[in-house]
mmCIF file of C-alpha atoms in Angstrom:
data_model
loop_
_atom_site.group_PDB
_atom_site.id
_atom_site.type_symbol
_atom_site.label_atom_id
_atom_site.label_comp_id
_atom_site.label_asym_id
_atom_site.label_seq_id
_atom_site.Cartn_x
_atom_site.Cartn_y
_atom_site.Cartn_z
ATOM 1 C CA MET A 1 95.408 135.087 86.378
ATOM 2 C CA THR A 2 97.031 138.357 86.109
ATOM 3 C CA SER A 3 100.149 139.779 87.232
ATOM 4 C CA LYS A 4 98.373 143.072 88.357
ATOM 5 C CA PRO A 5 95.184 141.931 89.716
ATOM 6 C CA ALA A 6 92.650 144.328 91.352
ATOM 7 C CA VAL A 7 92.338 143.760 94.758
ATOM 8 C CA ILE A 8 89.763 144.596 97.233
ATOM 9 C CA LEU A 9 90.058 144.444 101.447
ATOM 10 C CA HIS A 10 86.840 143.701 102.563
ATOM 11 C CA THR A 11 87.330 144.051 106.261
ATOM 12 C CA GLN A 12 86.523 146.786 108.829
ATOM 13 C CA ASN A 13 90.588 147.473 109.454
ATOM 14 C CA GLY A 14 91.123 148.561 105.899
ATOM 15 C CA ALA A 15 93.640 151.170 106.070
ATOM 16 C CA ALA A 16 95.963 148.784 108.035
ATOM 17 C CA ALA A 17 95.213 146.036 105.803
ATOM 18 C CA LYS A 18 96.157 148.138 102.572
ATOM 19 C CA LYS A 19 99.136 149.587 104.256
ATOM 20 C CA THR A 20 100.476 145.972 104.825
ATOM 21 C CA VAL A 21 99.267 144.540 101.271
ATOM 22 C CA GLU A 22 100.585 147.875 99.732
ATOM 23 C CA THR A 23 104.195 147.684 101.341
ATOM 24 C CA SER A 24 104.649 144.247 99.454
ATOM 25 C CA HIS A 25 102.816 145.020 96.233
ATOM 26 C CA PRO A 26 103.241 148.777 95.870
ATOM 27 C CA ASP A 27 102.340 148.016 92.018
ATOM 28 C CA LEU A 28 98.730 147.021 92.770
ATOM 29 C CA SER A 29 95.485 148.612 92.789
ATOM 30 C CA VAL A 30 94.168 148.022 96.564
ATOM 31 C CA HIS A 31 90.766 149.200 97.229
ATOM 32 C CA VAL A 32 89.227 148.852 101.112
ATOM 33 C CA CYS A 33 85.562 147.882 101.616
ATOM 34 C CA GLU A 34 84.311 148.507 105.098
ATOM 35 C CA SER A 35 80.622 147.249 104.678
ATOM 36 C CA TYR A 36 78.579 144.381 103.319
ATOM 37 C CA THR A 37 76.242 146.382 101.117
ATOM 38 C CA ARG A 38 79.177 147.963 99.476
ATOM 39 C CA LEU A 39 80.928 144.800 98.379
ATOM 40 C CA PRO A 40 79.073 144.144 95.235
ATOM 41 C CA GLU A 41 79.189 147.751 93.707
ATOM 42 C CA LEU A 42 82.476 147.850 94.366
ATOM 43 C CA ILE A 43 83.549 144.358 93.054
ATOM 44 C CA SER A 44 81.519 145.428 89.723
ATOM 45 C CA ASP A 45 83.346 148.813 89.663
ATOM 46 C CA THR A 46 86.490 147.848 90.022
ATOM 47 C CA GLY A 47 86.684 144.546 88.271
ATOM 48 C CA ALA A 48 88.321 142.704 91.135
ATOM 49 C CA GLU A 49 90.069 139.560 90.577
ATOM 50 C CA VAL A 50 91.162 138.893 94.282
ATOM 51 C CA VAL A 51 89.331 139.433 97.247
ATOM 52 C CA TYR A 52 90.348 139.451 101.156
ATOM 53 C CA SER A 53 87.154 138.870 103.304
ATOM 54 C CA VAL A 54 86.583 139.098 106.893
ATOM 55 C CA ARG A 55 83.289 137.880 108.074
ATOM 56 C CA PHE A 56 82.674 141.082 110.406
ATOM 57 C CA ALA A 57 79.354 141.374 111.023
ATOM 58 C CA GLY A 58 78.029 137.825 111.166
ATOM 59 C CA SER A 59 76.686 135.369 108.579
ATOM 60 C CA ASP A 60 73.281 136.144 107.701
ATOM 61 C CA SER A 61 74.101 139.140 105.799
ATOM 62 C CA PHE A 62 77.235 138.231 104.271
ATOM 63 C CA PRO A 63 77.319 139.028 100.819
ATOM 64 C CA LYS A 64 78.461 135.800 99.302
ATOM 65 C CA LYS A 65 76.573 135.845 95.837
ATOM 66 C CA ALA A 66 78.832 139.094 95.094
ATOM 67 C CA LEU A 67 82.091 136.791 95.882
ATOM 68 C CA VAL A 68 80.803 133.420 94.426
ATOM 69 C CA GLN A 69 78.802 134.356 91.480
ATOM 70 C CA SER A 70 81.011 137.314 90.313
ATOM 71 C CA ASP A 71 82.257 137.307 86.667
ATOM 72 C CA THR A 72 85.794 138.842 87.834
ATOM 73 C CA VAL A 73 86.645 137.273 91.185
ATOM 74 C CA LYS A 74 88.646 134.340 90.735
ATOM 75 C CA TRP A 75 90.263 134.130 94.487
ATOM 76 C CA VAL A 76 88.852 134.848 97.749
ATOM 77 C CA SER A 77 91.142 134.677 100.546
ATOM 78 C CA ILE A 78 89.129 134.441 103.549
ATOM 79 C CA GLY A 79 90.465 136.310 106.990
ATOM 80 C CA GLY A 80 89.544 133.417 109.383
ATOM 81 C CA SER A 81 89.410 129.553 109.209
ATOM 82 C CA GLY A 82 85.487 128.906 108.422
ATOM 83 C CA THR A 83 84.038 129.277 104.916
ATOM 84 C CA ASP A 84 80.670 127.945 105.626
ATOM 85 C CA HIS A 85 79.391 131.613 105.147
ATOM 86 C CA LEU A 86 80.479 131.534 101.501
ATOM 87 C CA GLY A 87 77.926 128.600 100.701
ATOM 88 C CA GLN A 88 79.143 126.539 97.709
ATOM 89 C CA TRP A 89 81.650 127.560 94.949
ATOM 90 C CA ASP A 90 82.304 126.207 91.369
ATOM 91 C CA ALA A 91 86.115 125.322 92.081
ATOM 92 C CA ASP A 92 86.543 125.292 88.029
ATOM 93 C CA TRP A 93 86.192 129.051 88.335
ATOM 94 C CA LEU A 94 86.962 130.289 91.960
ATOM 95 C CA THR A 95 89.689 129.579 94.642
ATOM 96 C CA VAL A 96 88.712 130.280 98.329
ATOM 97 C CA THR A 97 91.964 129.955 100.773
ATOM 98 C CA ASN A 98 91.479 130.412 104.568
ATOM 99 C CA ALA A 99 93.842 131.805 107.279
ATOM 100 C CA ALA A 100 93.628 128.153 109.075
ATOM 101 C CA GLY A 101 96.310 128.296 111.899
ATOM 102 C CA VAL A 102 96.620 131.904 112.269
ATOM 103 C CA ALA A 103 94.484 131.881 115.764
ATOM 104 C CA ALA A 104 95.395 128.368 116.560
ATOM 105 C CA ASP A 105 97.211 129.141 119.558
ATOM 106 C CA MET A 106 94.819 131.714 120.879
ATOM 107 C CA MET A 107 91.984 129.095 120.720
ATOM 108 C CA ALA A 108 93.727 126.525 122.158
ATOM 109 C CA GLU A 109 94.737 128.714 125.113
ATOM 110 C CA TYR A 110 90.932 130.007 125.286
ATOM 111 C CA VAL A 111 89.938 126.335 125.449
ATOM 112 C CA LEU A 112 92.594 125.806 128.247
ATOM 113 C CA GLY A 113 91.207 128.380 129.999
ATOM 114 C CA MET A 114 87.876 127.324 130.001
ATOM 115 C CA MET A 115 88.714 123.898 131.313
ATOM 116 C CA LEU A 116 90.335 125.431 134.619
ATOM 117 C CA ALA A 117 87.492 127.975 134.955
ATOM 118 C CA PHE A 118 85.278 124.972 135.241
ATOM 119 C CA SER A 119 87.860 122.390 137.289
ATOM 120 C CA LEU A 120 88.529 125.557 139.753
ATOM 121 C CA ASP A 121 84.473 126.616 139.827
ATOM 122 C CA LEU A 122 85.759 129.971 139.278
ATOM 123 C CA ARG A 123 82.148 131.087 138.248
ATOM 124 C CA GLY A 124 81.060 129.902 141.616
ATOM 125 C CA PHE A 125 83.893 131.924 143.593
ATOM 126 C CA MET A 126 82.947 134.914 141.600
ATOM 127 C CA ARG A 127 79.151 134.567 142.585
ATOM 128 C CA ALA A 128 80.369 133.991 146.241
ATOM 129 C CA GLN A 129 82.732 137.009 146.354
ATOM 130 C CA ALA A 130 80.118 139.479 144.837
ATOM 131 C CA ALA A 131 77.544 138.231 147.563
ATOM 132 C CA HIS A 132 80.342 138.518 150.187
ATOM 133 C CA GLU A 133 79.955 135.055 150.995
ATOM 134 C CA TRP A 134 82.726 132.900 152.569
ATOM 135 C CA GLY A 135 81.676 129.126 151.501
ATOM 136 C CA LYS A 136 83.378 125.666 151.199
ATOM 137 C CA GLY A 137 85.268 125.806 148.004
ATOM 138 C CA LYS A 138 85.964 122.974 145.577
ATOM 139 C CA VAL A 139 88.749 122.446 143.263
ATOM 140 C CA THR A 140 89.507 119.583 140.997
ATOM 141 C CA PRO A 141 92.613 119.038 139.061
ATOM 142 C CA ILE A 142 92.525 118.210 135.353
ATOM 143 C CA LYS A 143 95.799 116.205 135.515
ATOM 144 C CA GLY A 144 94.834 112.663 134.749
ATOM 145 C CA ARG A 145 91.088 113.655 132.986
ATOM 146 C CA THR A 146 90.626 112.763 129.546
ATOM 147 C CA ALA A 147 89.546 115.428 126.796
ATOM 148 C CA LEU A 148 87.929 114.303 123.441
ATOM 149 C CA ILE A 149 88.907 116.759 120.739
ATOM 150 C CA LEU A 150 86.509 116.787 117.810
ATOM 151 C CA GLY A 151 88.609 117.923 114.733
ATOM 152 C CA LEU A 152 92.697 117.697 114.656
ATOM 153 C CA GLY A 153 93.211 120.221 112.018
ATOM 154 C CA HIS A 154 95.474 123.043 113.054
ATOM 155 C CA THR A 155 93.511 124.483 116.330
ATOM 156 C CA GLY A 156 92.573 120.706 117.328
ATOM 157 C CA GLN A 157 96.549 119.981 117.330
ATOM 158 C CA ALA A 158 97.249 122.963 119.788
ATOM 159 C CA VAL A 159 94.852 121.959 122.037
ATOM 160 C CA ALA A 160 96.145 118.457 122.212
ATOM 161 C CA ALA A 161 99.354 120.139 122.974
ATOM 162 C CA ARG A 162 98.346 121.953 125.899
ATOM 163 C CA CYS A 163 96.268 119.100 127.536
ATOM 164 C CA LYS A 164 99.374 116.892 127.172
ATOM 165 C CA ALA A 165 101.408 119.565 128.742
ATOM 166 C CA MET A 166 98.554 119.515 131.469
ATOM 167 C CA GLY A 167 98.989 115.842 132.030
ATOM 168 C CA MET A 168 95.551 114.472 130.409
ATOM 169 C CA ASN A 169 94.508 111.945 128.372
ATOM 170 C CA VAL A 170 93.923 112.945 124.914
ATOM 171 C CA LEU A 171 91.532 111.100 122.638
ATOM 172 C CA GLY A 172 91.024 113.057 119.198
ATOM 173 C CA VAL A 173 88.627 112.494 116.351
ATOM 174 C CA ARG A 174 89.665 113.507 112.661
ATOM 175 C CA ALA A 175 87.838 112.494 108.980
ATOM 176 C CA GLN A 176 90.899 110.657 108.218
ATOM 177 C CA PRO A 177 92.457 108.922 111.269
ATOM 178 C CA LYS A 178 96.173 109.207 111.473
ATOM 179 C CA ASP A 179 98.941 109.378 114.133
ATOM 180 C CA THR A 180 99.019 112.569 115.762
ATOM 181 C CA GLU A 181 101.263 114.549 118.058
ATOM 182 C CA HIS A 182 100.047 114.877 121.444
ATOM 183 C CA VAL A 183 97.127 112.656 120.876
ATOM 184 C CA ASP A 184 97.218 109.527 122.706
ATOM 185 C CA GLN A 185 94.551 107.615 120.667
ATOM 186 C CA VAL A 186 92.857 108.884 116.974
ATOM 187 C CA TYR A 187 89.856 107.473 115.749
ATOM 188 C CA GLY A 188 87.496 108.171 112.945
ATOM 189 C CA MET A 189 83.793 109.928 113.328
ATOM 190 C CA ALA A 190 82.086 106.569 113.277
ATOM 191 C CA ASP A 191 83.801 105.699 116.516
ATOM 192 C CA LEU A 192 82.192 108.592 118.491
ATOM 193 C CA PRO A 193 79.599 106.522 119.798
ATOM 194 C CA ASP A 194 81.973 104.478 122.077
ATOM 195 C CA LEU A 195 83.903 107.754 123.104
ATOM 196 C CA TRP A 196 81.154 109.932 124.261
ATOM 197 C CA ASN A 197 81.359 108.448 127.939
ATOM 198 C CA ARG A 198 85.129 108.398 127.860
ATOM 199 C CA ALA A 199 85.524 112.116 127.969
ATOM 200 C CA ASP A 200 85.819 114.581 130.996
ATOM 201 C CA TYR A 201 85.839 117.353 128.548
ATOM 202 C CA VAL A 202 84.701 117.501 124.879
ATOM 203 C CA ILE A 203 86.110 120.176 122.948
ATOM 204 C CA VAL A 204 84.261 120.896 119.322
ATOM 205 C CA CYS A 205 86.867 121.792 116.972
ATOM 206 C CA VAL A 206 85.220 120.697 113.603
ATOM 207 C CA PRO A 207 84.095 123.097 110.561
ATOM 208 C CA LEU A 208 80.756 123.161 110.208
ATOM 209 C CA LEU A 209 79.800 120.817 106.983
ATOM 210 C CA ASP A 210 77.049 118.985 106.138
ATOM 211 C CA SER A 211 78.658 115.791 108.056
ATOM 212 C CA THR A 212 78.936 117.844 111.179
ATOM 213 C CA ARG A 213 76.100 119.513 111.252
ATOM 214 C CA GLY A 214 74.185 118.390 114.797
ATOM 215 C CA LEU A 215 77.137 116.217 115.424
ATOM 216 C CA VAL A 216 76.966 117.071 118.948
ATOM 217 C CA ASN A 217 73.335 115.886 119.107
ATOM 218 C CA ARG A 218 71.082 114.349 121.881
ATOM 219 C CA GLN A 219 71.945 111.214 121.902
ATOM 220 C CA ALA A 220 75.654 112.153 121.906
ATOM 221 C CA LEU A 221 75.106 114.454 124.797
ATOM 222 C CA HIS A 222 72.657 112.002 126.888
ATOM 223 C CA ALA A 223 75.872 109.494 126.476
ATOM 224 C CA MET A 224 78.449 111.466 127.857
ATOM 225 C CA LYS A 225 79.240 111.171 131.688
ATOM 226 C CA PRO A 226 77.863 113.785 134.365
ATOM 227 C CA GLU A 227 80.818 114.762 135.009
ATOM 228 C CA THR A 228 81.486 116.208 131.344
ATOM 229 C CA VAL A 229 82.370 119.514 130.516
ATOM 230 C CA LEU A 230 81.611 120.896 126.832
ATOM 231 C CA ILE A 231 83.681 123.580 124.980
ATOM 232 C CA ASP A 232 82.362 124.850 121.695
ATOM 233 C CA VAL A 233 84.934 126.961 119.564
ATOM 234 C CA SER A 234 83.694 125.364 116.021
ATOM 235 C CA ARG A 235 80.933 127.123 114.562
ATOM 236 C CA GLY A 236 77.000 127.518 115.397
ATOM 237 C CA GLY A 237 75.368 124.335 113.847
ATOM 238 C CA VAL A 238 77.645 121.572 114.997
ATOM 239 C CA VAL A 239 75.804 121.257 118.580
ATOM 240 C CA GLU A 240 72.218 120.824 118.781
ATOM 241 C CA GLU A 241 71.394 123.990 120.943
ATOM 242 C CA GLY A 242 68.041 122.765 122.281
ATOM 243 C CA SER A 243 69.373 119.451 123.077
ATOM 244 C CA LEU A 244 72.192 121.163 124.833
ATOM 245 C CA ILE A 245 69.939 123.126 126.948
ATOM 246 C CA GLU A 246 67.975 120.089 128.120
ATOM 247 C CA ALA A 247 71.378 118.487 128.933
ATOM 248 C CA LEU A 248 72.499 121.294 130.905
ATOM 249 C CA THR A 249 69.176 122.136 132.487
ATOM 250 C CA SER A 250 68.748 118.333 133.465
ATOM 251 C CA ARG A 251 72.500 118.276 134.593
ATOM 252 C CA SER A 252 73.158 115.224 132.553
ATOM 253 C CA ILE A 253 76.437 116.915 131.814
ATOM 254 C CA SER A 254 78.158 119.229 134.278
ATOM 255 C CA GLY A 255 78.556 122.605 132.170
ATOM 256 C CA ALA A 256 79.662 124.050 128.945
ATOM 257 C CA GLY A 257 81.724 126.519 127.760
ATOM 258 C CA LEU A 258 80.123 128.308 124.404
ATOM 259 C CA ASP A 259 81.986 130.772 121.923
ATOM 260 C CA VAL A 260 79.816 129.953 118.962
ATOM 261 C CA PHE A 261 76.083 129.742 118.680
ATOM 262 C CA ALA A 262 73.432 129.027 115.764
ATOM 263 C CA SER A 263 72.233 132.719 115.735
ATOM 264 C CA GLU A 264 74.817 135.553 116.291
ATOM 265 C CA PRO A 265 75.058 137.497 118.442
ATOM 266 C CA LEU A 266 72.936 135.462 120.893
ATOM 267 C CA PRO A 267 69.409 136.645 121.237
ATOM 268 C CA GLN A 268 68.997 138.566 124.524
ATOM 269 C CA ASP A 269 66.071 136.201 125.619
ATOM 270 C CA HIS A 270 67.888 132.941 124.520
ATOM 271 C CA PRO A 271 67.705 130.770 127.563
ATOM 272 C CA LEU A 272 71.383 129.758 127.378
ATOM 273 C CA TRP A 273 71.893 133.344 129.169
ATOM 274 C CA ASN A 274 70.031 132.023 132.349
ATOM 275 C CA LEU A 275 71.846 128.771 132.984
ATOM 276 C CA SER A 276 74.350 128.979 135.933
ATOM 277 C CA ASN A 277 76.686 126.148 134.363
ATOM 278 C CA VAL A 278 77.355 127.733 131.261
ATOM 279 C CA ALA A 279 80.214 130.197 130.424
ATOM 280 C CA ILE A 280 79.279 132.631 127.263
ATOM 281 C CA THR A 281 81.750 134.626 125.328
ATOM 282 C CA PRO A 282 81.088 136.526 122.007
ATOM 283 C CA HIS A 283 83.125 134.287 119.077
ATOM 284 C CA CYS A 284 86.119 135.967 120.381
ATOM 285 C CA SER A 285 88.066 132.585 121.041
ATOM 286 C CA SER A 286 89.907 133.832 117.726
ATOM 287 C CA VAL A 287 90.353 137.377 118.366
ATOM 288 C CA PHE A 288 93.222 138.532 119.831
ATOM 289 C CA GLU A 289 95.285 141.943 119.407
ATOM 290 C CA GLY A 290 97.102 141.503 115.867
ATOM 291 C CA TRP A 291 95.409 138.695 114.813
ATOM 292 C CA GLU A 292 93.935 140.318 111.514
ATOM 293 C CA MET A 293 97.321 141.672 110.770
ATOM 294 C CA SER A 294 98.896 138.092 110.896
ATOM 295 C CA SER A 295 95.719 137.121 108.461
ATOM 296 C CA VAL A 296 96.565 139.977 106.357
ATOM 297 C CA GLU A 297 100.303 139.208 106.187
ATOM 298 C CA MET A 298 99.317 135.589 105.301
ATOM 299 C CA PHE A 299 97.244 136.672 102.410
ATOM 300 C CA THR A 300 100.325 139.122 101.121
ATOM 301 C CA LYS A 301 102.694 135.977 100.893
ATOM 302 C CA ASN A 302 99.658 133.980 99.133
ATOM 303 C CA LEU A 303 99.378 136.854 96.833
ATOM 304 C CA ALA A 304 103.054 137.164 95.831
ATOM 305 C CA ARG A 305 102.511 133.396 94.861
ATOM 306 C CA TYR A 306 99.182 134.075 93.019
ATOM 307 C CA ARG A 307 100.961 136.693 90.742
ATOM 308 C CA GLN A 308 103.670 134.247 90.103
ATOM 309 C CA GLY A 309 101.373 131.885 89.305
ATOM 310 C CA ARG A 310 102.445 129.378 91.830
ATOM 311 C CA PRO A 311 99.943 127.108 93.851
ATOM 312 C CA LEU A 312 98.404 129.014 96.666
ATOM 313 C CA ARG A 313 98.202 128.119 100.299
ATOM 314 C CA ASN A 314 95.430 126.890 102.334
ATOM 315 C CA ILE A 315 93.292 126.006 99.371
ATOM 316 C CA VAL A 316 89.645 124.998 100.514
ATOM 317 C CA ASN A 317 87.707 122.160 98.959
ATOM 318 C CA PRO A 318 83.935 123.083 98.738
ATOM 319 C CA LYS A 319 82.909 119.636 98.971
ATOM 320 C CA ARG A 320 85.107 118.955 102.048
ATOM 321 C CA GLY A 321 84.626 122.589 103.508
ATOM 322 C CA TYR A 322 88.306 123.020 104.729
#
């Protein structure tokens, strides 16, 4: 750690991010990189010690080796919450932090919106409107229904607060169970087989880890009630897409609101596009006006701690993935 580290802002909003950082750290050498391919060369040219990075063009071509195998980079500040696109890193050499919590409220509103979209059958009404059809309407209250939240981090807790505000019963699952505000009952991951059939809404908020990959699999989906709606705001890979398509096609679950996918952008010929009981959004549940500047401000405050030799906030354990 040096008091005046060279800093790279790896983001497509480079000018705004640089202005924010330089306002608080005018003495630092701050560089902007707005592409994946340019990052390795810029790290080499500048000897960057600190990199703030946003996964702005998907995971497949993300330049993770440039970050986790660099001879100079000692701290990578991820602009979002997920770090699976980095792979593994040596925590004795490299510190990785994330911006967990910066989009929790927006993601919780997204989840609530999805629940209401299904309970009010908004998609059905929109199809009828497009066809100029005055059919029979059916709306269902979510009050009294049960939400099962997988993952009770910042986002899961924000979801729980909104579910309770709507009069729902809230069940939650976390790696280390403990009493959590707005959650009626908290369980461990091993308890999931007994929980699937209790939920009207299953909300997936866990990070993508070895322990969560395929967590929502064929067995889990077939254990759910036919009325269940699955809402996924985690990472592609937590839900087995093939098994989900099977469950949705056979109507063994009612529907799904999906913001994340194993392959992004979702291929045009993917079968999920054609299912009438699916709502698809382009990994945007955490993308709201001003989100990245909030993330950059969080980084800027952490950068002050770094320069002062104080412990960083939101350090990610590579073995846990959060």
